[in-house]
Coordinates of C-alpha atoms in Angstrom, one line a residue:
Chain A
X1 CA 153.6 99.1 76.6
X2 CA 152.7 95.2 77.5
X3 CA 152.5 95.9 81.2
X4 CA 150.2 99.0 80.2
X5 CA 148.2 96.4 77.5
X6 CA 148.1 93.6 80.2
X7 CA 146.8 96.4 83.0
X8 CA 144.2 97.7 80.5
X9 CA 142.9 94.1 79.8
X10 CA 142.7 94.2 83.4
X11 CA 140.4 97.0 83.7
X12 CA 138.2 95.6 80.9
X13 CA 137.9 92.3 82.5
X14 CA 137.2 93.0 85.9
X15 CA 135.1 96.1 84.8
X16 CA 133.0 93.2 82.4
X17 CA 133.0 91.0 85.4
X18 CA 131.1 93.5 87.2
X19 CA 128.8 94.4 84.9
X20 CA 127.8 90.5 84.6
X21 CA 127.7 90.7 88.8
X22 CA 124.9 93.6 88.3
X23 CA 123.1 92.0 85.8
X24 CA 122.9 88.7 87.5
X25 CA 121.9 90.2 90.4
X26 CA 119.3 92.2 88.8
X27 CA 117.7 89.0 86.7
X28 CA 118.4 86.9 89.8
X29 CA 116.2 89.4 92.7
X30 CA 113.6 90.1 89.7
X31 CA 112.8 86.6 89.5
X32 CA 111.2 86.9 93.1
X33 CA 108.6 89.4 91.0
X34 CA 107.9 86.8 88.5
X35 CA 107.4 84.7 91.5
X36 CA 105.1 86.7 92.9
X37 CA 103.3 87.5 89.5
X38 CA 103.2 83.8 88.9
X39 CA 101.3 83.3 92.4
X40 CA 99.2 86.3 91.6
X41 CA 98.0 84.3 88.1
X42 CA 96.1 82.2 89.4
X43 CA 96.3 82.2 93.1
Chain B
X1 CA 84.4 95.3 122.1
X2 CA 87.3 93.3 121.1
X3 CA 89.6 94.1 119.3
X4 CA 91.0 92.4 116.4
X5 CA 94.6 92.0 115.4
X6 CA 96.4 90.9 112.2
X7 CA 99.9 90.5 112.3
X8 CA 101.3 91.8 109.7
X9 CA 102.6 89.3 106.5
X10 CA 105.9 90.2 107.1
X11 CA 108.1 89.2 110.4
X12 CA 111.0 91.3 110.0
X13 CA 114.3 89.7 109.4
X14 CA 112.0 86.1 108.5
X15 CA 113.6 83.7 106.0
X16 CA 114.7 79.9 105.9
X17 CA 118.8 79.9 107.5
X18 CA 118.4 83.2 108.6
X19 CA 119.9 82.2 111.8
X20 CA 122.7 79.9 110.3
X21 CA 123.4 83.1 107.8
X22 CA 124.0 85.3 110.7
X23 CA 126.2 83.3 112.4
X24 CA 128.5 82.4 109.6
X25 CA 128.4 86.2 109.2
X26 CA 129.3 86.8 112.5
X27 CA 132.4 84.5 112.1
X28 CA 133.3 86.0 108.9
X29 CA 133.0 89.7 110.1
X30 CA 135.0 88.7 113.1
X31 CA 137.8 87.2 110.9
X32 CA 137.6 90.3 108.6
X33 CA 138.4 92.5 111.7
X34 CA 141.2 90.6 112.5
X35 CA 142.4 90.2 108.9
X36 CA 142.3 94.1 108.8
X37 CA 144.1 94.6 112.4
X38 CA 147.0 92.1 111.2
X39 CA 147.0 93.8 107.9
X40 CA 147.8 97.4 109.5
X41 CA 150.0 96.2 112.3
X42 CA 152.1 94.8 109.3
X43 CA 151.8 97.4 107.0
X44 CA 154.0 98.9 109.9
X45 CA 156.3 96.5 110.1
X46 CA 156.9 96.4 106.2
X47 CA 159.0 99.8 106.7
X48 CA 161.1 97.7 109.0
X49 CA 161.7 95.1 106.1
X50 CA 159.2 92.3 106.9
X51 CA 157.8 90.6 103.9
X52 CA 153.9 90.1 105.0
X53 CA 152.4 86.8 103.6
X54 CA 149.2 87.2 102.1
X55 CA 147.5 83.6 103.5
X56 CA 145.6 85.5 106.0
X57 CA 143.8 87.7 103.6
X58 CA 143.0 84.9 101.4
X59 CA 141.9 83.1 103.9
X60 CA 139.4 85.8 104.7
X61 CA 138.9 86.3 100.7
X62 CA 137.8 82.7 100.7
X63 CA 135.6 82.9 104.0
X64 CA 133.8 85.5 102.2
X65 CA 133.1 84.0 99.1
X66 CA 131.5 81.0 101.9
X67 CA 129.4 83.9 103.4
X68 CA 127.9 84.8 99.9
X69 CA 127.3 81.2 98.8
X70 CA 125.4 80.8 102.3
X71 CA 123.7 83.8 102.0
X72 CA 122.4 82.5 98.4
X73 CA 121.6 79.6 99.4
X74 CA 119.6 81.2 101.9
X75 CA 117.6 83.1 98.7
X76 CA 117.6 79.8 96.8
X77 CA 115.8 77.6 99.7
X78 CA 112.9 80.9 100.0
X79 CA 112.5 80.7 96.5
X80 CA 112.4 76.8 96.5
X81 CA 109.4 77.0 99.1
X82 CA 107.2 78.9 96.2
X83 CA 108.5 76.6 93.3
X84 CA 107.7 73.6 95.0
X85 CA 104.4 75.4 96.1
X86 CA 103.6 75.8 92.1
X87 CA 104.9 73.0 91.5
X88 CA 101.9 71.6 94.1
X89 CA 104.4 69.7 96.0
X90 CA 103.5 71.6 99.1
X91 CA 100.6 73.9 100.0
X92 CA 99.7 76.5 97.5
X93 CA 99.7 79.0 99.9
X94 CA 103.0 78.5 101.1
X95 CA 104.1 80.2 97.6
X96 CA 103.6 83.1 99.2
X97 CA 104.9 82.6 102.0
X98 CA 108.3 81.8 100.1
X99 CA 108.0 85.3 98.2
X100 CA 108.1 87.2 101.1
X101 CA 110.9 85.3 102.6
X102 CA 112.9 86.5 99.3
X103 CA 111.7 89.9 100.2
X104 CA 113.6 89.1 103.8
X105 CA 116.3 87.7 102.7
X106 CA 117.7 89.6 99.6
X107 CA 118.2 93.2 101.8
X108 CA 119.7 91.3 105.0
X109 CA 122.1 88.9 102.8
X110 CA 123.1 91.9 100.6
X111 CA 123.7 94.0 103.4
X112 CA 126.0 91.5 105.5
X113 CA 127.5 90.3 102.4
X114 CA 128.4 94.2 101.7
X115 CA 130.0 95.1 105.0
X116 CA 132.1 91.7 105.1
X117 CA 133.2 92.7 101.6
X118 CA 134.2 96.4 102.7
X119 CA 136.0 95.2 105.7
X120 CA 138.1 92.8 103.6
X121 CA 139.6 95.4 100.9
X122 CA 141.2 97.9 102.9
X123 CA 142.9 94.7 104.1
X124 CA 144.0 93.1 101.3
X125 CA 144.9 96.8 100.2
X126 CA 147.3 97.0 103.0
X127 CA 148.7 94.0 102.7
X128 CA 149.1 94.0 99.3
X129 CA 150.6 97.4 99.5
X130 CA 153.0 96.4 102.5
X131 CA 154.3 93.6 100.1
X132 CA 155.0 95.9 97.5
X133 CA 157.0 98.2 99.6
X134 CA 159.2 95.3 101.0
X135 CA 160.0 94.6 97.2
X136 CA 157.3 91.3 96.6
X137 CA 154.6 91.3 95.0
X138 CA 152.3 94.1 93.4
X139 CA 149.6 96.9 94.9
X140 CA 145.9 96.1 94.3
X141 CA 145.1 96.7 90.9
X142 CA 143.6 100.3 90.0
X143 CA 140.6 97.8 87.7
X144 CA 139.7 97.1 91.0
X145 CA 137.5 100.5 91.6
X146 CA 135.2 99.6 89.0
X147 CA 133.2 97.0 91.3
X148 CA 132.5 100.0 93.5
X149 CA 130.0 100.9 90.8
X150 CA 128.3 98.0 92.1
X151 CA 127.3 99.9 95.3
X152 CA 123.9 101.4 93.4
X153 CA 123.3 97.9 92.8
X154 CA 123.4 96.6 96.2
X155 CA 121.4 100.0 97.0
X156 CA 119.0 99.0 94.2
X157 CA 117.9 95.7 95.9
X158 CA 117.1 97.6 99.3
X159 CA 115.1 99.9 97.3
X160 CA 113.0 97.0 95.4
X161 CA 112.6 94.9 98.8
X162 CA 111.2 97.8 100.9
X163 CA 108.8 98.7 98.0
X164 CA 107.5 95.5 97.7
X165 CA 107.4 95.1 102.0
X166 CA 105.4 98.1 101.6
X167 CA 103.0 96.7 98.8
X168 CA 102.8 93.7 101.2
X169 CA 101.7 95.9 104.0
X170 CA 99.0 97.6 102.7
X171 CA 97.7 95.0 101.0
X172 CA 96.2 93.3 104.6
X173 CA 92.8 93.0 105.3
X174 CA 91.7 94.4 101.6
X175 CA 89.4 92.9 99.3
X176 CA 90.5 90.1 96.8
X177 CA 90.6 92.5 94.0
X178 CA 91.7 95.6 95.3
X179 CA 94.5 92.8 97.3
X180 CA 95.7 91.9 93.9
X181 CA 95.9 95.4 91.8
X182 CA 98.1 96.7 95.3
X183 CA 100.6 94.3 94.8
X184 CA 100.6 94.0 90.9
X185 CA 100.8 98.1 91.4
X186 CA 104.1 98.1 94.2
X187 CA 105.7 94.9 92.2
X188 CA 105.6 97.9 88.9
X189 CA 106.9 100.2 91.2
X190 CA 109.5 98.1 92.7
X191 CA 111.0 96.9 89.6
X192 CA 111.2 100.3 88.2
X193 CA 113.1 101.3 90.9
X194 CA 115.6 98.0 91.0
X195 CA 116.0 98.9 87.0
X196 CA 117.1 102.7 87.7
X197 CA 120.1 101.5 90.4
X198 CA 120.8 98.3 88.0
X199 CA 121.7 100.9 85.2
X200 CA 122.9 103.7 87.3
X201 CA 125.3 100.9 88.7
X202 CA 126.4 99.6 84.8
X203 CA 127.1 103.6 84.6
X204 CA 129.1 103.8 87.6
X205 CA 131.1 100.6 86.8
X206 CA 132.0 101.9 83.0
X207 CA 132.5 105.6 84.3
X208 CA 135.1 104.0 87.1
X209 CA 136.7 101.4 84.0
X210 CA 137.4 104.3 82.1
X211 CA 138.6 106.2 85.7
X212 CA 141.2 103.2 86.1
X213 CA 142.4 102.9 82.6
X214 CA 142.9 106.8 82.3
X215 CA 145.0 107.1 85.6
X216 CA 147.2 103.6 84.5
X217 CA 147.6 105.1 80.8
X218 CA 148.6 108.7 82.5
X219 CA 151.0 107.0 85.2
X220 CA 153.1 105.0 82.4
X221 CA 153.5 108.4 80.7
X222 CA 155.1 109.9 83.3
X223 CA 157.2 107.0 84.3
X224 CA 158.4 106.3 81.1
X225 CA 161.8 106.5 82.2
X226 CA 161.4 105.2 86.1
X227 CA 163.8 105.7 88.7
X228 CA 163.5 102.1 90.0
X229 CA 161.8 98.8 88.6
X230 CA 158.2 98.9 88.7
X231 CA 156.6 95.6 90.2
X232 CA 154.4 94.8 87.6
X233 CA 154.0 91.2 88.7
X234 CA 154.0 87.9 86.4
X235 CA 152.6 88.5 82.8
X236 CA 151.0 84.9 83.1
X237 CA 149.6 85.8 86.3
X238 CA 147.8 89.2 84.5
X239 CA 146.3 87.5 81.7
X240 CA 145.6 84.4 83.5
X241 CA 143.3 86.9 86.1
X242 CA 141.7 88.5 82.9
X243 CA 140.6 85.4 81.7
X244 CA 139.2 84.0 84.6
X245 CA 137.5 87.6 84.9
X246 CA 135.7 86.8 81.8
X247 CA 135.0 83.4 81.5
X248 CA 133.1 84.0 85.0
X249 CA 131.7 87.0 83.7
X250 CA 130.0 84.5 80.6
X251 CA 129.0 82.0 83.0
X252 CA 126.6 85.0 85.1
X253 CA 125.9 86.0 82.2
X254 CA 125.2 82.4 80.8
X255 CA 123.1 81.6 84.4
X256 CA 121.2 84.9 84.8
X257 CA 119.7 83.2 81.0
X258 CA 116.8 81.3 81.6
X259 CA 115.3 84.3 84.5
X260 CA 116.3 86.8 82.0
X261 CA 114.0 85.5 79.6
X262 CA 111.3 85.3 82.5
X263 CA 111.5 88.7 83.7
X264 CA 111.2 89.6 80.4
X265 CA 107.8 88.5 79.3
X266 CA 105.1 90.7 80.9
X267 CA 102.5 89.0 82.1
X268 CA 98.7 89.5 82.2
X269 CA 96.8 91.5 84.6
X270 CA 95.7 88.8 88.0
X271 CA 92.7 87.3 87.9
X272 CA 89.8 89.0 90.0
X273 CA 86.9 87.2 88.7
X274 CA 84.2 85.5 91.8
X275 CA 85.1 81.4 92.1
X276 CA 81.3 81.3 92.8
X277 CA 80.9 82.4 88.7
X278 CA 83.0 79.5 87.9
X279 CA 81.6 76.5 86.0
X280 CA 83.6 74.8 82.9
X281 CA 80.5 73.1 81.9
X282 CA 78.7 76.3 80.9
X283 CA 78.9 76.5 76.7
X284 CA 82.3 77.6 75.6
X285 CA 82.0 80.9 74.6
X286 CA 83.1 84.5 76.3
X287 CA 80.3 87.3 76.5
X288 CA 81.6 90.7 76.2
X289 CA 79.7 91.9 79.1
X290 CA 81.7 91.9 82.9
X291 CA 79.7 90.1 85.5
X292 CA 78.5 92.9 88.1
X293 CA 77.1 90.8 90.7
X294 CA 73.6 89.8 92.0
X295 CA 71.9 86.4 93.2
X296 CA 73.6 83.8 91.3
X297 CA 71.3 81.1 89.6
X298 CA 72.7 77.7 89.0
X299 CA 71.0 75.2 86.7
X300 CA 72.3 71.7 86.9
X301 CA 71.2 68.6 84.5
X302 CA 70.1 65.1 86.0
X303 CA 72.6 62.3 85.4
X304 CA 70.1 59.9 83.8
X305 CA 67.3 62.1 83.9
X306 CA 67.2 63.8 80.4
X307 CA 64.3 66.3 81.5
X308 CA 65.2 67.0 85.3
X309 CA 67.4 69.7 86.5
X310 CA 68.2 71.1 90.0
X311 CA 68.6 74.5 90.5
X312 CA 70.9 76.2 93.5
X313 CA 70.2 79.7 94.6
X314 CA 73.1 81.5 95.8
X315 CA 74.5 78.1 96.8
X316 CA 71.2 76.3 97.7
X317 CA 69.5 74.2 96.4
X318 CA 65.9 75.3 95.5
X319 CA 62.9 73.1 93.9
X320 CA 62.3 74.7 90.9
X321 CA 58.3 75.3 91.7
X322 CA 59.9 77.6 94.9
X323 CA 62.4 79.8 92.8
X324 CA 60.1 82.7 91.8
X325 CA 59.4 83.0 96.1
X326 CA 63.0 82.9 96.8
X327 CA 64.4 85.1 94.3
X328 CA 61.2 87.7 95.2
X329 CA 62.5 87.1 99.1
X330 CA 65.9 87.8 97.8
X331 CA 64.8 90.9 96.2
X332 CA 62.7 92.3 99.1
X333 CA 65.8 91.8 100.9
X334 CA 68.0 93.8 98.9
X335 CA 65.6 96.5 99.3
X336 CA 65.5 95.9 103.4
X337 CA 69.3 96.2 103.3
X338 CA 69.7 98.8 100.8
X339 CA 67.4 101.5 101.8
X340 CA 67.1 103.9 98.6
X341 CA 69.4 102.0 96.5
X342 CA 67.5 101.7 93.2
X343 CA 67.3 97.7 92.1
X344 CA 69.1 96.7 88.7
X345 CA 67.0 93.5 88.8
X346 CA 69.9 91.9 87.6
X347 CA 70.3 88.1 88.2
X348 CA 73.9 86.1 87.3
X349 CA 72.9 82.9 85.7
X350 CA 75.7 79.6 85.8
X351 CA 73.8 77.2 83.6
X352 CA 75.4 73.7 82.8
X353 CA 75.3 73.2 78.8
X354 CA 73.6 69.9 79.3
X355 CA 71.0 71.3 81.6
X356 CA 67.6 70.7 79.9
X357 CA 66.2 73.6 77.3
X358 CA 62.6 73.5 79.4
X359 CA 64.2 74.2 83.4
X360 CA 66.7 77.1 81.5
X361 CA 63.3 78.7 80.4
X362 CA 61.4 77.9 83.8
X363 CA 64.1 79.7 85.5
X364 CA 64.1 82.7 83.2
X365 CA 60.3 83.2 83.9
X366 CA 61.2 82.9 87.6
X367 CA 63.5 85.6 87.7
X368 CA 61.4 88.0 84.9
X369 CA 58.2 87.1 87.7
X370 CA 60.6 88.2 90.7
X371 CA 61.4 91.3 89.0
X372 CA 65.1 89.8 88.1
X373 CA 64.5 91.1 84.3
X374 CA 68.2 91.5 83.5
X375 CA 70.0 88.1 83.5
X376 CA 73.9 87.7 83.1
X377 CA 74.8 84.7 81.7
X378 CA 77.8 83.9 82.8
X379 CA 80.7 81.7 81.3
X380 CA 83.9 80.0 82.0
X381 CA 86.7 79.4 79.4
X382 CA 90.1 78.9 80.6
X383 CA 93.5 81.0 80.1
X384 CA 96.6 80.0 79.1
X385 CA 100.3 81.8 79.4
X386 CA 103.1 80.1 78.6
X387 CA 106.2 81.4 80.2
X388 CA 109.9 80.3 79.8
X389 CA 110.2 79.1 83.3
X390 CA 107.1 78.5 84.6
X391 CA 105.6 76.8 82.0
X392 CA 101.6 76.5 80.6
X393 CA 99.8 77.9 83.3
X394 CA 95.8 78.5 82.9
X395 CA 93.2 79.9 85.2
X396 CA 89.8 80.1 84.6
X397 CA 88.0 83.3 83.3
X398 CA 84.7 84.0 83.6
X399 CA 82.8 86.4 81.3
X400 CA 78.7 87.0 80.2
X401 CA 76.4 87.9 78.3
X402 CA 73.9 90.4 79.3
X403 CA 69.7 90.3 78.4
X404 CA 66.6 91.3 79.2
X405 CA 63.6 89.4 79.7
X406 CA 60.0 90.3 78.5
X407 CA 56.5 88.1 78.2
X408 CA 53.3 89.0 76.8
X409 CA 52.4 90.8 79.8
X410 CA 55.0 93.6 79.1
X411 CA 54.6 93.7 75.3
X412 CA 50.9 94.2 76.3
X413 CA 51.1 96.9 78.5
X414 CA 54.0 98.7 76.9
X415 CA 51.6 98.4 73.7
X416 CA 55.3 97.4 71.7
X417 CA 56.6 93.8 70.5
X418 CA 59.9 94.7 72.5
X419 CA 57.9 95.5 75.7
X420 CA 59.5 98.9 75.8
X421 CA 62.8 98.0 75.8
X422 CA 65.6 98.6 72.7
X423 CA 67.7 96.3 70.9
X424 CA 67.2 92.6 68.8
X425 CA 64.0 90.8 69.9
X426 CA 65.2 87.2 70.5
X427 CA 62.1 84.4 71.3
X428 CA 62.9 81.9 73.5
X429 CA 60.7 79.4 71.7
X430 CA 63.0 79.5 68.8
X431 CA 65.7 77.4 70.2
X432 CA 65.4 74.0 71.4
X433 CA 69.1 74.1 73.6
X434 CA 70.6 76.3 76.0
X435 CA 73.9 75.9 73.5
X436 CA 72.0 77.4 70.9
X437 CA 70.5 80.8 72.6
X438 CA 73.8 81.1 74.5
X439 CA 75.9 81.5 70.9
X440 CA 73.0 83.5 69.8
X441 CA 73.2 86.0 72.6
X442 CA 76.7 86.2 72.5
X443 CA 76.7 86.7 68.8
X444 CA 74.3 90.0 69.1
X445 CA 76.7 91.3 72.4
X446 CA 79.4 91.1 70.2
X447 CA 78.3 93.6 68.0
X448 CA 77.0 95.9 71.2
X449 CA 73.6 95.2 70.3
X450 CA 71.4 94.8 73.0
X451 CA 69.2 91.4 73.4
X452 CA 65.4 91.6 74.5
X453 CA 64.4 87.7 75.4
X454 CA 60.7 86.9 74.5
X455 CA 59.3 84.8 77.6
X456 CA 55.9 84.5 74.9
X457 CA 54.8 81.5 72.6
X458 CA 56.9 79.4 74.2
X459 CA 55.6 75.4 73.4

């Protein structure tokens, strides 16, 4: 049952890892629009 | 005839280290290839006994992770060029010019970065599995199939960059306005669509979690009593790679912070109003009329001269006994140029607060003589947003108020104290500042009532 526990908390990690990959990414290439949106402001 | 030529915004594959990118790509794809050949040719030999190392694919492991933090800091030094831009450390237009480098950069370093990544996991896999079957070490671990849900992510960013490549495109040789709502309108479209993959890729990760767990809790049912040991590696080793999962997964999360909080605040339309309507010394107040156009009427005080004033027509400067001819020139002009076009005889005025009461009226009874009977007064007040990352930022707005100008003449002929026209008769020779009419007019605009000015009984 600990092998199966440790593989589980495996899974949860790496799955949360990934999740906080995406939503890096997504926050990080989004910031190019508020880039943009900032140039449009007052460009 | 000539013809003219623009090249379009966006040179394909243009962004700062593009070509230093590529080549450490090129080195790392190559290494992958031959981390992946190795990996099979001893995946062979592991039947035979051989005990593979696993050096060579964490070298290759580790040569990736170099390609990603290039290819970032590829991103980073684009996106540095429009800070610094904002930050008027270099030319505002290269801002810009560091936006669509981003646009470059994120499909091409995401799409490298993805076939590297491919070519190194069957690799590792093979290895990793040839170890296991020689009795050493353990087979990749099943969690590992939820960062394929990462795929619509990667897909996601293609998506959004193309979108906005496209907004970029059509957005050349518009007008200023119409420039501005096209991009505003494929920057909307383009973050909808990055959104969609972003959450169709959480899905796909937590839909392959639940995949992984499911097919580990299934296989220790049915080898509850196994045949031979099971190389389930070091405990320490486990939990030591779950907790470095997770404390890295808090710092993204921790990083992605601060540009969370920007891309979260919507921001306000862009600007489109004319520079030429632009003047912060106008009276502080914002008319609830737009400003449609027309000749544009400047009044300027005299520094040192309490009763003198200069006044520019459309940019030049005209004596004020010569106004009435220009602005009638003006207007027979229009009607050259516009053939059938009916004439709103409207007239922007930009007058300085400090300008003297007596040359504000002597250029309203030049533009009610010209036939200009509908002035705009315009003003400027600024704008303020205050975002988490940016900062203040202001722009200047400009809005009017709209009147119409009668004299004695009119109310004469039109046998009516408003000269025929509707709404609140306001005399000009009941204000001694331009201050004073200005919150006047805006006052009665508020309230959508319409302002007649009284060019009669003026002192």
């Amino acid at each position: 049952v600990a092998v199966v526990g440790r593989k589980l908390l495996l899974v949860v990690s790496l799955a949360t890892l990934a999740l906080a990959v995406n939503h890096f990414l997504f926050h990080w290439v989004l910031f190019t629009d508020a880039q943009l949106h900032r140039w449009l402001f007052n460009v | 005839m000539s013809e003219v030529r623009v090249a379009p915004p966006i040179a394909p594959g243009s962004y700062p280290y593009a070509w230093l990118f590529f080549a450490v790509w090129v080195a790392v794809l190559l290494l992958q290839i031959v981390a992946l050949a190795i990996a099979f040719g001893r995946r062979r030999r592991a039947r035979a006994g051989a005990r593979p190392s696993l050096k060579l694919q964490v070298a290759a492991g580790v040569a990736l992770l170099v390609l990603f933090a290039v290819g970032a800091a590829a991103v980073h030094a684009a996106r540095n060029i429009s800070m610094e831009a904002f930050a008027l450390r270099r030319a505002p237009w290269d801002a810009g010019f560091g936006i669509v480098a981003q646009v470059n950069a994120f499909p091409a370093v995401t799409g490298r970065c993805l076939i590297a990544a491919l070519l190194w996991i069957p690799g590792l896999w093979l290895t990793m599995d040839a170890r296991c079957r020689a009795g050493v070490g353990r087979r990749l671990p099943l969690a590992a199939i939820a960062w394929l849900g990462l795929l619509p992510a990667v897909a996601g960013v293609w998506r959004w960059s193309a979108t906005l490549a496209d907004a970029f495109r059509a957005s050349i040789n518009v007008p200023f306005a119409e420039h501005h709502a096209i991009l505003e309108r494929g920057a909307a479209l383009a973050r909808t669509r990055l959104e969609h993959f972003a959450r169709a890729a959480s899905w796909a990760i937590v839909a392959l979690a639940v995949v992984a767990a499911i097919a580990i809790v299934a296989g220790y049912a049915r080898r509850r009593a196994p045949a031979r040991p099971v190389a389930a590696g070091s405990p320490r080793m486990a939990l030591l790679a779950s907790g470095i999962a997770f404390a890295l997964a808090g710092v993204l999360f921790v990083v992605a912070r601060p540009m969370r909080a920007e891309n979260r605040l919507p921001w306000l339309p862009a600007q489109q109003d004319d520079y030429r309507w632009f003047d912060t010394t106008t009276p502080e107040l914002v008319g609830a009329d737009a400003i449609t156009g027309g000749p544009l009427v400047h009044v300027w005080p005299i520094a040192g001269d309490a009763a003198g004033a200069v006044f520019e027509l459309d940019g030049h400067e005209v004596a004020a006994d010569s106004l009435v001819d220009r602005l009638w020139r003006t207007r027979q002009e229009f009607a050259q140029r516009h053939p059938g076009e009916e004439f709103d005889g409207v007239v922007v005025a930009v007058v300085n607060r400090a300008a003297p009461y007596r040359a504000v009226v002597s250029m309203l009874r030049a533009a009610h003589d010209a036939g200009y009977a509908h002035p705009l007064f315009a003003f400027t007040r600024y704008e303020f947003a205050d975002r988490p990352l940016f900062g203040r930022l202001r722009r200047p707005r400009a809005s009017a108020t709209r009147a119409t100008l009668i004299d004695a003449t009119d109310v004469m002929f039109a046998d009516s104290p408003l000269g025929g026209e509707t709404g609140t008769l306001v005399p000009l020779a009941d204000f001694a500042s331009y201050d004073a009419l200005a919150g006047r007019l805006v006052e009665l605009r508020r309230v959508g009532e319409p302002v007649v000015l009284d060019l009669a009984h003026l002192r």
